[in-house]
Every structure is written in C-alpha cells, then in structure tokens.
Amino acid sequence: MKQIRKLLTSINHPIRNCFLAAALAVMLVSCGGGSSSDSRPAVLATEMDALIQPYLDANGISAVTVAVMQNGQLLFEKAYGYKDVQATIPLPVDALLSGASIVKPVTAAAINKLESAGLVAMTDFVFCRPNFQYRCWVPNSWVTASDNRIFTILVRDLISHVGGWDRGGESCRAFNGVTSRNIPGVQSLLRSSGLPCEPLQHDALVKGDLGLNRAPTKEETIRYVMATNLDYSPGLPSSSVRDRYSNFGYMLLGYIIEQASGQSYNSYVNSQILAPLGISVTDFKNGNSLLSQADSREPNYITTTQTLNVFGPGLVNARDGGVNAINWVSTATSLMTARAMARFASAYKIDTDTNGVDGQFNGQPLLGATNDGFHGGDLPGSASLVRQLRSGISYAILLNKNDKYEGSGVRRDYPMDMKTGIDRAITRAGY
C-alpha cells in the first residue's frame, strides 16, 4: 500500500485523480458496491408472462416451455402449466416436449458437419444406380419405381424440399394402395388432412400393404415410398405442385447421417452438434410411439385426432400409436427442451422462406454472425417455434396442443402467434 501511495504522489495531479477514480470503481465492482442498471431482463419476464399465460388460458393449452437467449447467454426461461392431466404437478422448466419440425435445422446442421469432415457432400446423389461411379447413399435395390429422375436427387435437394414429392397430391402408393381402399373412410381421412400423400401419416398403411404384423422399419418405409414415381423433376417444382414440403426427404437425411457417421441419428447430433454448445444429452432425445413409453419429463399432449394404429387394429389417438416414432426422429419426432433449441439457434442458421420451408443454407454454422430466421413445428398435440433475430436473440417455445388438428372453424396458428407475440415482447424489453 505504501508503494502505491508513493507512486500516486509522484504522478501529476489530474492524472492522479483519474487513477484514483478508476481504482475506486474497480473496488466498488469487486466488492459488490455497484449495481446494474439493466432492467431489460425484468421487463422481458413481465412481457412474456403477460403474453403466454393469457394465451394458454384462452386456448386450453396446459403445458408450455420457453427460453430466450442473446448470443448464447440465457435471458429468460420458464415453464407454464402442468405436467399431468389432473393439473397437480407443475411443469418443470427442463420438460421434454415433442419439437415436431423444428428438428429439421438440427438435421441440416448434422449434414453440414459431415460435409465439413468430407464424409458427405451436398452434391452427393441420394439413390444409387447399378455400377454408379459417384458417391450415393440409398441402395439401388431399395428403388423399384421406373422413374429415372429418382437417381438425379441430390442431398441439397432434400435440404430444401425439392426432391420431387408432392404430399398434397394423390398419386402416392399409400393413398391408392390396398389398405387405404379396403378400409372405409381412410381415403377421406387422408384428404381431410389436406396432405393425402404425407408419408409421416402412412405407417399403418405401409404395414398393411406389406402384410407386416409389426410397425414398418425405416428401410421398409423407404422401399415402400420408392416404388412410386416422382411428382416432379428434382430441384424443379412446378406451379402445379400443391405442397413440396417433405418429411420423407428429412427422413432420408437422417438415414444418410447414420450411414456416413456410423452412429445413430441421436448419438451423432448429440455428440457433434449439441454437446459442443453445452447442451446435455438428456435435453435432446428420441421420441416414443406410445404414451406408455413417454419420457418421465414429458407432459401429456392434448389432441382428439384419431388415426390408424401402427401397432394394432383400429383407430387410436394420434399420440398413442399413430406413428413409428423412431423412423422419423430426424424430421418430426424428437424430444427437446426449449433451452436446447434456443442455444442451437444461437449457433446455426435457420434458413426458411416466408412460409417456413427450409432453404439451401439451413443448418450452416453462424460463426459469430446473426440471422433473421424461424422454423415452426406442427403435429397433433404439439406446436413449436425456434427463432433467431439479427440482434443475436434466439428463442424457442414448445406447446402441448395444436389448434390446426382440433375441432372445426377458424383455427389458430400457435407457432406464428407466438412468433408475433414474443418478437414484440423482446422489442418492448429493449433488445
């Protein structure tokens, strides 16, 4: 101390005063004598509560988790509602919910990671021809359709949903197959969904048409779909295409990830994409097909949607046997926490058009840059949104109900409602 005093007295007066002021400021901060003037987190929390709780009450939603970050740092995280049907167990903030399609940017990030390692290329062919000289992924024997355009599909076509399938049409094998024609009401049910040729809702039809006594495997599903010609030339969807969005394409990307990495989809994503961001393996898991297999951190899902049972006869609630979930984890059936997805969105680009359809740059590392992007997720009993803003803000919200599949009349678009509301809350908080 004597040495410091001696040094100060040797410095001319104005500089000495500045030195003392700076030293005092450091001492105050170090000793906790200072106070933060940043009221934005508190304002954000107030704005989020004012938005979300009334929205839940008005729409009969009983479980929601949300997390907001800026440049990877947590600003807000909260769970609303209850875990159980009886509304007696508060929903934990680390609850796992079905993220539906917001897993797609994660899948795209895994493909980009494999490309950076030289194990996959966006220009790789998806389906192999006999004696093919180029890298390809799906065995030729899995393709029985006569359409040679199939062999021109590239990995990048799958990323941006231009692989050649129109799920809004009626030309697919499942819609016209023996099972759908022989069971009264099936074709009407598929038409009423607006997506007659959506393979994600065809598992029971694949099972019936193939004469299986169990749920179809991923290989069996791919073989089944690839017995039908494409709806349009890959990369060139025409104006007559009703809906090019392709869950099947992202299932194929999951298959490629597994083949290229030698790991399961979940294992590769956790170890190579999420773990480096500090995300625990317990916060991103495979979804389950049956309610009896639900994760201990999952809430109940609210839906009255009925669909054909993949695991037995008749109709079931869509959340309890309507899909063989393990086949679709790379496209729609993974479980996740809101914090995990908000953190992911702070590091990887979400590239979609104004309709939320993935683009060619989906899943590329941000590398310190920021982006304005979003991705929504829709399944019976699940609605979700992951969002990133130019300000470095990223957020995710997961809900246990989806109005698109319930009742009739005007139906709310929960993900887009939340996008509008949360963006506004963030702006009002000053971010």
Tab-separated table of C-alpha atoms in Angstrom:
chain	number	residue	atom	x	y	z
A	1	MET	CA	0.000	0.000	0.000
A	2	LYS	CA	2.862	2.371	0.832
A	3	GLN	CA	4.345	1.713	-2.592
A	4	ILE	CA	1.039	2.546	-4.297
A	5	ARG	CA	0.687	5.762	-2.274
A	6	LYS	CA	4.230	6.696	-3.179
A	7	LEU	CA	3.520	6.037	-6.869
A	8	LEU	CA	0.379	8.179	-6.779
A	9	THR	CA	2.112	11.128	-5.172
A	10	SER	CA	4.717	11.015	-7.919
A	11	ILE	CA	2.070	11.424	-10.633
A	12	ASN	CA	0.842	14.888	-11.583
A	13	HIS	CA	-2.456	15.865	-10.006
A	14	PRO	CA	-5.049	15.470	-12.838
A	15	ILE	CA	-3.810	12.028	-13.805
A	16	ARG	CA	-3.682	11.008	-10.170
A	17	ASN	CA	-7.355	11.910	-9.793
A	18	CYS	CA	-8.288	9.804	-12.808
A	19	PHE	CA	-6.262	6.899	-11.491
A	20	LEU	CA	-7.961	7.101	-8.093
A	21	ALA	CA	-11.422	7.288	-9.679
A	22	ALA	CA	-10.737	4.236	-11.817
A	23	ALA	CA	-9.336	2.323	-8.860
A	24	LEU	CA	-12.364	3.208	-6.744
A	25	ALA	CA	-14.704	1.985	-9.494
A	26	VAL	CA	-12.858	-1.323	-9.705
A	27	MET	CA	-13.025	-1.702	-5.909
A	28	LEU	CA	-16.763	-0.997	-5.868
A	29	VAL	CA	-17.461	-3.572	-8.572
A	30	SER	CA	-15.173	-6.118	-6.960
A	31	CYS	CA	-16.810	-5.675	-3.561
A	32	GLY	CA	-20.346	-5.660	-4.899
A	33	GLY	CA	-20.771	-1.974	-4.249
A	34	GLY	CA	-22.010	-1.275	-7.775
A	35	SER	CA	-25.478	-2.002	-9.181
A	36	SER	CA	-26.615	-2.976	-12.665
A	37	SER	CA	-28.905	-0.527	-14.427
A	38	ASP	CA	-30.042	-3.096	-16.991
A	39	SER	CA	-33.728	-3.568	-16.318
A	40	ARG	CA	-34.362	-5.360	-19.605
A	41	PRO	CA	-34.447	-8.943	-18.262
A	42	ALA	CA	-37.125	-7.985	-15.728
A	43	VAL	CA	-39.138	-6.190	-18.390
A	44	LEU	CA	-38.803	-9.194	-20.681
A	45	ALA	CA	-40.063	-11.533	-17.952
A	46	THR	CA	-43.081	-9.287	-17.352
A	47	GLU	CA	-43.840	-9.076	-21.068
A	48	MET	CA	-43.536	-12.855	-21.537
A	49	ASP	CA	-45.857	-13.584	-18.617
A	50	ALA	CA	-48.380	-11.085	-19.951
A	51	LEU	CA	-48.279	-12.801	-23.356
A	52	ILE	CA	-48.087	-16.505	-22.592
A	53	GLN	CA	-50.295	-17.189	-19.573
A	54	PRO	CA	-53.413	-15.499	-21.002
A	55	TYR	CA	-52.806	-17.238	-24.343
A	56	LEU	CA	-52.689	-20.623	-22.601
A	57	ASP	CA	-55.866	-19.910	-20.679
A	58	ALA	CA	-57.720	-18.712	-23.779
A	59	ASN	CA	-56.734	-21.704	-25.912
A	60	GLY	CA	-56.832	-24.607	-23.461
A	61	ILE	CA	-53.094	-25.234	-23.582
A	62	SER	CA	-51.803	-26.840	-20.385
A	63	ALA	CA	-48.020	-27.111	-20.852
A	64	VAL	CA	-45.517	-24.675	-22.388
A	65	THR	CA	-41.773	-24.164	-22.051
A	66	VAL	CA	-39.898	-21.176	-23.423
A	67	ALA	CA	-36.297	-19.981	-23.404
A	68	VAL	CA	-34.777	-16.744	-24.719
A	69	MET	CA	-31.053	-16.165	-25.244
A	70	GLN	CA	-28.794	-13.472	-26.633
A	71	ASN	CA	-25.510	-14.566	-28.153
A	72	GLY	CA	-25.885	-17.885	-26.349
A	73	GLN	CA	-26.491	-16.328	-22.909
A	74	LEU	CA	-29.784	-17.096	-21.168
A	75	LEU	CA	-32.096	-14.091	-20.722
A	76	PHE	CA	-35.349	-15.818	-19.821
A	77	GLU	CA	-36.534	-19.370	-19.220
A	78	LYS	CA	-39.827	-20.543	-17.801
A	79	ALA	CA	-42.324	-23.386	-17.785
A	80	TYR	CA	-46.043	-22.650	-17.713
A	81	GLY	CA	-48.774	-25.057	-16.743
A	82	TYR	CA	-48.688	-28.657	-15.632
A	83	LYS	CA	-47.080	-31.953	-16.488
A	84	ASP	CA	-50.101	-34.166	-15.770
A	85	VAL	CA	-53.686	-34.302	-16.984
A	86	GLN	CA	-55.001	-33.656	-13.476
A	87	ALA	CA	-53.022	-30.379	-13.291
A	88	THR	CA	-51.388	-31.257	-9.976
A	89	ILE	CA	-47.695	-31.440	-10.990
A	90	PRO	CA	-46.165	-28.129	-12.140
A	91	LEU	CA	-44.316	-28.433	-15.433
A	92	PRO	CA	-40.538	-28.384	-14.851
A	93	VAL	CA	-38.514	-25.848	-16.796
A	94	ASP	CA	-36.448	-28.676	-18.301
A	95	ALA	CA	-39.503	-30.591	-19.508
A	96	LEU	CA	-39.036	-32.536	-22.746
A	97	LEU	CA	-41.649	-31.910	-25.408
A	98	SER	CA	-42.056	-33.053	-28.966
A	99	GLY	CA	-40.437	-30.402	-31.143
A	100	ALA	CA	-42.057	-31.608	-34.382
A	101	SER	CA	-40.435	-29.970	-37.427
A	102	ILE	CA	-38.111	-27.601	-35.571
A	103	VAL	CA	-35.704	-30.554	-35.532
A	104	LYS	CA	-35.103	-30.043	-39.261
A	105	PRO	CA	-32.450	-27.310	-38.872
A	106	VAL	CA	-30.670	-29.668	-36.454
A	107	THR	CA	-30.707	-32.387	-39.103
A	108	ALA	CA	-29.409	-29.931	-41.689
A	109	ALA	CA	-26.638	-28.883	-39.264
A	110	ALA	CA	-25.580	-32.527	-38.938
A	111	ILE	CA	-25.358	-32.851	-42.725
A	112	ASN	CA	-23.260	-29.668	-42.893
A	113	LYS	CA	-20.985	-31.026	-40.155
A	114	LEU	CA	-20.480	-34.259	-42.076
A	115	GLU	CA	-19.743	-32.255	-45.222
A	116	SER	CA	-17.059	-30.256	-43.397
A	117	ALA	CA	-15.473	-33.585	-42.427
A	118	GLY	CA	-15.538	-34.771	-46.041
A	119	LEU	CA	-17.990	-37.572	-45.290
A	120	VAL	CA	-20.979	-36.171	-47.191
A	121	ALA	CA	-21.378	-33.565	-49.931
A	122	MET	CA	-24.432	-31.543	-50.868
A	123	THR	CA	-23.864	-32.765	-54.417
A	124	ASP	CA	-23.910	-36.438	-53.443
A	125	PHE	CA	-26.602	-38.491	-55.127
A	126	VAL	CA	-29.189	-39.828	-52.700
A	127	PHE	CA	-30.109	-43.005	-54.582
A	128	CYS	CA	-27.586	-45.351	-56.184
A	129	ARG	CA	-27.659	-46.739	-59.716
A	130	PRO	CA	-26.001	-50.051	-60.588
A	131	ASN	CA	-22.249	-49.565	-61.137
A	132	PHE	CA	-22.542	-45.908	-60.130
A	133	GLN	CA	-19.184	-44.088	-60.129
A	134	TYR	CA	-20.295	-41.274	-57.822
A	135	ARG	CA	-20.969	-41.258	-54.099
A	136	CYS	CA	-24.539	-42.180	-53.302
A	137	TRP	CA	-26.381	-43.390	-50.215
A	138	VAL	CA	-29.571	-45.428	-50.632
A	139	PRO	CA	-29.024	-48.877	-52.198
A	140	ASN	CA	-30.325	-49.309	-55.719
A	141	SER	CA	-32.293	-52.377	-54.642
A	142	TRP	CA	-34.498	-50.147	-52.496
A	143	VAL	CA	-35.820	-48.364	-55.605
A	144	THR	CA	-38.358	-50.236	-57.738
A	145	ALA	CA	-40.081	-47.290	-59.436
A	146	SER	CA	-39.361	-46.848	-63.136
A	147	ASP	CA	-38.706	-43.121	-62.859
A	148	ASN	CA	-35.048	-42.408	-63.709
A	149	ARG	CA	-35.361	-38.913	-62.264
A	150	ILE	CA	-35.042	-40.546	-58.852
A	151	PHE	CA	-31.342	-41.092	-59.500
A	152	THR	CA	-30.773	-37.359	-60.002
A	153	ILE	CA	-31.904	-36.362	-56.498
A	154	LEU	CA	-29.054	-34.672	-54.609
A	155	VAL	CA	-28.558	-34.247	-50.872
A	156	ARG	CA	-29.074	-30.491	-51.262
A	157	ASP	CA	-32.495	-31.179	-52.832
A	158	LEU	CA	-33.583	-32.903	-49.636
A	159	ILE	CA	-32.404	-29.961	-47.505
A	160	SER	CA	-34.618	-27.512	-49.396
A	161	HIS	CA	-37.636	-29.792	-50.049
A	162	VAL	CA	-37.266	-30.117	-53.804
A	163	GLY	CA	-36.669	-33.863	-54.016
A	164	GLY	CA	-39.672	-34.498	-56.253
A	165	TRP	CA	-42.514	-35.402	-53.865
A	166	ASP	CA	-45.842	-33.576	-53.590
A	167	ARG	CA	-47.533	-34.528	-50.345
A	168	GLY	CA	-50.601	-32.516	-51.301
A	169	GLY	CA	-51.299	-34.750	-54.297
A	170	GLU	CA	-52.967	-38.157	-54.518
A	171	SER	CA	-50.542	-40.149	-56.663
A	172	CYS	CA	-48.638	-41.901	-53.882
A	173	ARG	CA	-48.757	-45.634	-53.237
A	174	ALA	CA	-50.234	-45.341	-49.746
A	175	PHE	CA	-53.243	-43.292	-50.828
A	176	ASN	CA	-54.017	-45.663	-53.697
A	177	GLY	CA	-52.939	-48.899	-52.010
A	178	VAL	CA	-54.977	-51.930	-50.992
A	179	THR	CA	-55.206	-50.936	-47.338
A	180	SER	CA	-56.474	-47.405	-47.930
A	181	ARG	CA	-59.004	-48.635	-50.499
A	182	ASN	CA	-60.269	-51.542	-48.421
A	183	ILE	CA	-60.733	-49.748	-45.101
A	184	PRO	CA	-63.786	-47.477	-45.308
A	185	GLY	CA	-63.082	-43.825	-44.662
A	186	VAL	CA	-59.279	-43.949	-44.921
A	187	GLN	CA	-59.005	-42.006	-48.168
A	188	SER	CA	-61.494	-39.444	-46.868
A	189	LEU	CA	-59.454	-39.135	-43.684
A	190	LEU	CA	-56.276	-38.561	-45.678
A	191	ARG	CA	-57.989	-35.991	-47.888
A	192	SER	CA	-59.381	-34.151	-44.879
A	193	SER	CA	-55.848	-33.675	-43.571
A	194	GLY	CA	-55.046	-31.727	-46.730
A	195	LEU	CA	-51.979	-33.936	-47.189
A	196	PRO	CA	-53.108	-37.239	-48.736
A	197	CYS	CA	-49.543	-38.206	-49.655
A	198	GLU	CA	-47.731	-37.300	-46.440
A	199	PRO	CA	-45.651	-40.418	-45.578
A	200	LEU	CA	-45.481	-39.381	-41.917
A	201	GLN	CA	-49.125	-40.404	-41.579
A	202	HIS	CA	-48.797	-43.613	-43.636
A	203	ASP	CA	-47.039	-46.001	-41.257
A	204	ALA	CA	-50.145	-48.115	-40.692
A	205	LEU	CA	-50.847	-48.202	-44.441
A	206	VAL	CA	-47.288	-49.332	-45.149
A	207	LYS	CA	-47.715	-52.038	-42.534
A	208	GLY	CA	-50.992	-53.204	-44.113
A	209	ASP	CA	-49.830	-53.120	-47.717
A	210	LEU	CA	-46.634	-55.031	-46.882
A	211	GLY	CA	-48.538	-57.600	-44.814
A	212	LEU	CA	-46.487	-56.928	-41.671
A	213	ASN	CA	-47.542	-57.889	-38.167
A	214	ARG	CA	-45.457	-55.072	-36.654
A	215	ALA	CA	-44.585	-51.466	-37.377
A	216	PRO	CA	-42.518	-50.935	-40.548
A	217	THR	CA	-38.799	-50.207	-40.223
A	218	LYS	CA	-37.144	-47.191	-41.812
A	219	GLU	CA	-35.796	-49.365	-44.630
A	220	GLU	CA	-39.244	-50.824	-45.314
A	221	THR	CA	-40.776	-47.356	-45.389
A	222	ILE	CA	-38.143	-46.041	-47.812
A	223	ARG	CA	-38.545	-49.075	-50.078
A	224	TYR	CA	-42.321	-48.643	-49.999
A	225	VAL	CA	-42.238	-44.967	-50.972
A	226	MET	CA	-39.614	-45.551	-53.646
A	227	ALA	CA	-41.882	-47.945	-55.510
A	228	THR	CA	-43.726	-44.874	-56.817
A	229	ASN	CA	-42.579	-42.375	-59.441
A	230	LEU	CA	-41.803	-38.785	-58.501
A	231	ASP	CA	-44.358	-35.991	-58.802
A	232	TYR	CA	-41.917	-33.537	-60.416
A	233	SER	CA	-38.304	-33.319	-61.522
A	234	PRO	CA	-35.928	-32.869	-58.555
A	235	GLY	CA	-34.959	-29.260	-57.963
A	236	LEU	CA	-37.713	-28.003	-60.277
A	237	PRO	CA	-41.108	-27.920	-58.567
A	238	SER	CA	-43.763	-26.587	-60.947
A	239	SER	CA	-46.668	-24.308	-60.084
A	240	SER	CA	-48.955	-27.346	-60.097
A	241	VAL	CA	-47.230	-28.832	-57.044
A	242	ARG	CA	-49.579	-28.449	-54.092
A	243	ASP	CA	-47.124	-28.954	-51.241
A	244	ARG	CA	-43.429	-29.800	-51.772
A	245	TYR	CA	-42.595	-29.808	-48.054
A	246	SER	CA	-41.120	-33.248	-47.463
A	247	ASN	CA	-40.875	-35.033	-44.131
A	248	PHE	CA	-39.780	-38.047	-46.144
A	249	GLY	CA	-36.830	-36.066	-47.506
A	250	TYR	CA	-35.641	-35.304	-43.989
A	251	MET	CA	-36.111	-38.942	-43.025
A	252	LEU	CA	-33.693	-39.751	-45.861
A	253	LEU	CA	-31.257	-37.149	-44.485
A	254	GLY	CA	-31.421	-38.928	-41.122
A	255	TYR	CA	-30.602	-42.197	-42.857
A	256	ILE	CA	-27.626	-40.568	-44.619
A	257	ILE	CA	-26.368	-39.154	-41.309
A	258	GLU	CA	-26.414	-42.625	-39.792
A	259	GLN	CA	-24.691	-44.228	-42.767
A	260	ALA	CA	-21.993	-41.556	-43.060
A	261	SER	CA	-21.234	-41.309	-39.341
A	262	GLY	CA	-21.648	-44.936	-38.325
A	263	GLN	CA	-23.771	-43.721	-35.399
A	264	SER	CA	-27.450	-43.418	-34.661
A	265	TYR	CA	-29.013	-40.073	-35.554
A	266	ASN	CA	-29.452	-39.093	-31.912
A	267	SER	CA	-25.921	-40.092	-30.957
A	268	TYR	CA	-24.317	-38.115	-33.788
A	269	VAL	CA	-26.411	-34.998	-33.237
A	270	ASN	CA	-25.755	-35.000	-29.504
A	271	SER	CA	-22.016	-35.569	-29.764
A	272	GLN	CA	-21.204	-33.390	-32.776
A	273	ILE	CA	-23.802	-30.607	-32.803
A	274	LEU	CA	-25.263	-30.136	-29.330
A	275	ALA	CA	-22.547	-31.167	-26.860
A	276	PRO	CA	-20.079	-28.544	-28.184
A	277	LEU	CA	-22.762	-25.945	-27.334
A	278	GLY	CA	-23.006	-27.189	-23.757
A	279	ILE	CA	-26.317	-28.993	-24.315
A	280	SER	CA	-26.804	-32.158	-22.274
A	281	VAL	CA	-27.701	-35.458	-23.931
A	282	THR	CA	-30.691	-35.530	-21.584
A	283	ASP	CA	-32.119	-32.451	-23.341
A	284	PHE	CA	-32.425	-33.959	-26.824
A	285	LYS	CA	-33.862	-37.469	-27.136
A	286	ASN	CA	-35.719	-39.793	-29.464
A	287	GLY	CA	-39.477	-39.554	-29.173
A	288	ASN	CA	-41.615	-42.588	-28.388
A	289	SER	CA	-44.591	-44.058	-30.214
A	290	LEU	CA	-46.836	-44.956	-27.279
A	291	LEU	CA	-47.996	-42.973	-24.265
A	292	SER	CA	-46.921	-45.856	-22.044
A	293	GLN	CA	-43.353	-45.227	-23.241
A	294	ALA	CA	-43.390	-41.468	-22.607
A	295	ASP	CA	-40.306	-39.918	-21.046
A	296	SER	CA	-40.615	-39.081	-17.364
A	297	ARG	CA	-40.117	-35.383	-18.226
A	298	GLU	CA	-42.824	-35.256	-20.909
A	299	PRO	CA	-46.206	-33.662	-20.228
A	300	ASN	CA	-49.454	-35.004	-21.615
A	301	TYR	CA	-50.383	-33.909	-25.140
A	302	ILE	CA	-53.833	-32.520	-25.884
A	303	THR	CA	-55.391	-33.832	-29.095
A	304	THR	CA	-58.548	-35.588	-30.210
A	305	THR	CA	-57.092	-36.546	-33.598
A	306	GLN	CA	-57.633	-40.193	-34.474
A	307	THR	CA	-55.505	-42.197	-36.870
A	308	LEU	CA	-54.842	-45.800	-37.879
A	309	ASN	CA	-52.947	-47.801	-35.274
A	310	VAL	CA	-49.428	-48.789	-36.315
A	311	PHE	CA	-49.148	-51.353	-33.525
A	312	GLY	CA	-52.562	-52.990	-33.612
A	313	PRO	CA	-56.009	-52.876	-35.237
A	314	GLY	CA	-58.399	-49.969	-35.492
A	315	LEU	CA	-58.032	-46.280	-34.728
A	316	VAL	CA	-56.039	-44.690	-31.908
A	317	ASN	CA	-55.269	-41.243	-30.606
A	318	ALA	CA	-52.578	-39.820	-32.881
A	319	ARG	CA	-50.153	-39.542	-29.934
A	320	ASP	CA	-50.574	-43.160	-28.917
A	321	GLY	CA	-49.535	-45.470	-31.744
A	322	GLY	CA	-50.209	-43.390	-34.838
A	323	VAL	CA	-46.593	-43.376	-36.000
A	324	ASN	CA	-43.456	-45.465	-35.558
A	325	ALA	CA	-41.592	-42.568	-33.979
A	326	ILE	CA	-38.054	-43.954	-34.237
A	327	ASN	CA	-38.252	-43.770	-38.039
A	328	TRP	CA	-38.967	-40.048	-38.040
A	329	VAL	CA	-36.662	-38.544	-35.378
A	330	SER	CA	-34.696	-36.554	-37.970
A	331	THR	CA	-37.822	-34.895	-39.297
A	332	ALA	CA	-40.546	-34.639	-36.623
A	333	THR	CA	-40.497	-36.936	-33.571
A	334	SER	CA	-37.500	-35.909	-31.450
A	335	LEU	CA	-37.958	-34.628	-27.891
A	336	MET	CA	-36.155	-31.489	-26.726
A	337	THR	CA	-36.049	-28.716	-24.170
A	338	ALA	CA	-36.730	-25.112	-25.087
A	339	ARG	CA	-33.302	-24.112	-23.790
A	340	ALA	CA	-31.549	-26.673	-26.014
A	341	MET	CA	-33.237	-25.313	-29.130
A	342	ALA	CA	-32.685	-21.670	-28.188
A	343	ARG	CA	-28.997	-22.450	-27.685
A	344	PHE	CA	-28.834	-24.317	-31.014
A	345	ALA	CA	-30.380	-21.322	-32.771
A	346	SER	CA	-27.646	-19.074	-31.366
A	347	ALA	CA	-25.025	-21.062	-33.297
A	348	TYR	CA	-26.617	-22.413	-36.505
A	349	LYS	CA	-28.535	-20.699	-39.266
A	350	ILE	CA	-32.242	-21.306	-39.655
A	351	ASP	CA	-32.903	-20.757	-43.339
A	352	THR	CA	-36.562	-20.796	-44.332
A	353	ASP	CA	-38.772	-18.859	-46.698
A	354	THR	CA	-41.760	-16.791	-45.549
A	355	ASN	CA	-43.824	-19.984	-45.335
A	356	GLY	CA	-41.287	-21.690	-43.083
A	357	VAL	CA	-39.986	-24.068	-45.770
A	358	ASP	CA	-36.301	-24.900	-45.322
A	359	GLY	CA	-33.770	-23.381	-47.699
A	360	GLN	CA	-30.380	-24.442	-49.021
A	361	PHE	CA	-28.399	-22.695	-46.252
A	362	ASN	CA	-30.313	-24.370	-43.436
A	363	GLY	CA	-28.125	-25.576	-40.580
A	364	GLN	CA	-24.932	-23.805	-41.582
A	365	PRO	CA	-22.761	-22.528	-38.682
A	366	LEU	CA	-23.323	-18.845	-37.921
A	367	LEU	CA	-19.684	-18.395	-36.864
A	368	GLY	CA	-20.445	-15.235	-34.913
A	369	ALA	CA	-22.862	-13.794	-37.469
A	370	THR	CA	-26.555	-13.244	-36.782
A	371	ASN	CA	-29.633	-14.104	-38.818
A	372	ASP	CA	-33.330	-13.376	-39.089
A	373	GLY	CA	-34.990	-16.790	-39.386
A	374	PHE	CA	-37.577	-19.103	-37.890
A	375	HIS	CA	-38.929	-22.627	-38.089
A	376	GLY	CA	-42.293	-23.827	-36.874
A	377	GLY	CA	-43.399	-27.295	-35.873
A	378	ASP	CA	-46.826	-28.922	-36.144
A	379	LEU	CA	-48.104	-32.310	-35.059
A	380	PRO	CA	-51.334	-33.364	-33.360
A	381	GLY	CA	-50.814	-32.307	-29.747
A	382	SER	CA	-47.600	-30.384	-30.499
A	383	ALA	CA	-46.809	-26.880	-31.683
A	384	SER	CA	-43.364	-25.316	-31.600
A	385	LEU	CA	-41.221	-22.465	-32.833
A	386	VAL	CA	-37.495	-21.775	-32.939
A	387	ARG	CA	-36.438	-18.241	-33.853
A	388	GLN	CA	-33.323	-16.133	-34.330
A	389	LEU	CA	-33.043	-12.361	-34.750
A	390	ARG	CA	-30.406	-10.003	-36.123
A	391	SER	CA	-29.856	-8.685	-32.596
A	392	GLY	CA	-28.326	-12.015	-31.585
A	393	ILE	CA	-31.529	-13.051	-29.827
A	394	SER	CA	-32.623	-16.662	-30.217
A	395	TYR	CA	-35.605	-18.342	-28.615
A	396	ALA	CA	-37.699	-21.482	-28.636
A	397	ILE	CA	-41.172	-22.286	-27.399
A	398	LEU	CA	-42.828	-25.711	-27.133
A	399	LEU	CA	-46.578	-26.259	-26.564
A	400	ASN	CA	-48.626	-29.395	-25.837
A	401	LYS	CA	-51.569	-28.599	-28.096
A	402	ASN	CA	-52.052	-27.634	-31.739
A	403	ASP	CA	-55.251	-25.972	-32.862
A	404	LYS	CA	-54.689	-26.963	-36.502
A	405	TYR	CA	-55.769	-30.503	-35.687
A	406	GLU	CA	-58.639	-29.790	-33.312
A	407	GLY	CA	-62.303	-29.050	-33.929
A	408	SER	CA	-63.579	-27.051	-36.860
A	409	GLY	CA	-63.987	-23.471	-37.984
A	410	VAL	CA	-61.296	-20.848	-37.515
A	411	ARG	CA	-58.132	-22.405	-36.088
A	412	ARG	CA	-55.260	-20.522	-34.569
A	413	ASP	CA	-51.684	-20.899	-35.782
A	414	TYR	CA	-49.955	-21.195	-32.411
A	415	PRO	CA	-46.341	-21.018	-33.684
A	416	MET	CA	-46.994	-17.869	-35.727
A	417	ASP	CA	-48.999	-16.288	-32.902
A	418	MET	CA	-46.030	-16.892	-30.613
A	419	LYS	CA	-43.584	-15.531	-33.177
A	420	THR	CA	-45.502	-12.264	-33.396
A	421	GLY	CA	-46.033	-12.002	-29.643
A	422	ILE	CA	-42.529	-12.927	-28.476
A	423	ASP	CA	-40.861	-10.714	-31.086
A	424	ARG	CA	-42.958	-7.843	-29.726
A	425	ALA	CA	-42.108	-8.705	-26.115
A	426	ILE	CA	-38.393	-8.709	-26.952
A	427	THR	CA	-38.676	-5.333	-28.672
A	428	ARG	CA	-40.600	-3.830	-25.760
A	429	ALA	CA	-37.927	-5.081	-23.383
A	430	GLY	CA	-35.373	-3.100	-25.363
A	431	TYR	CA	-33.427	-5.897	-27.035
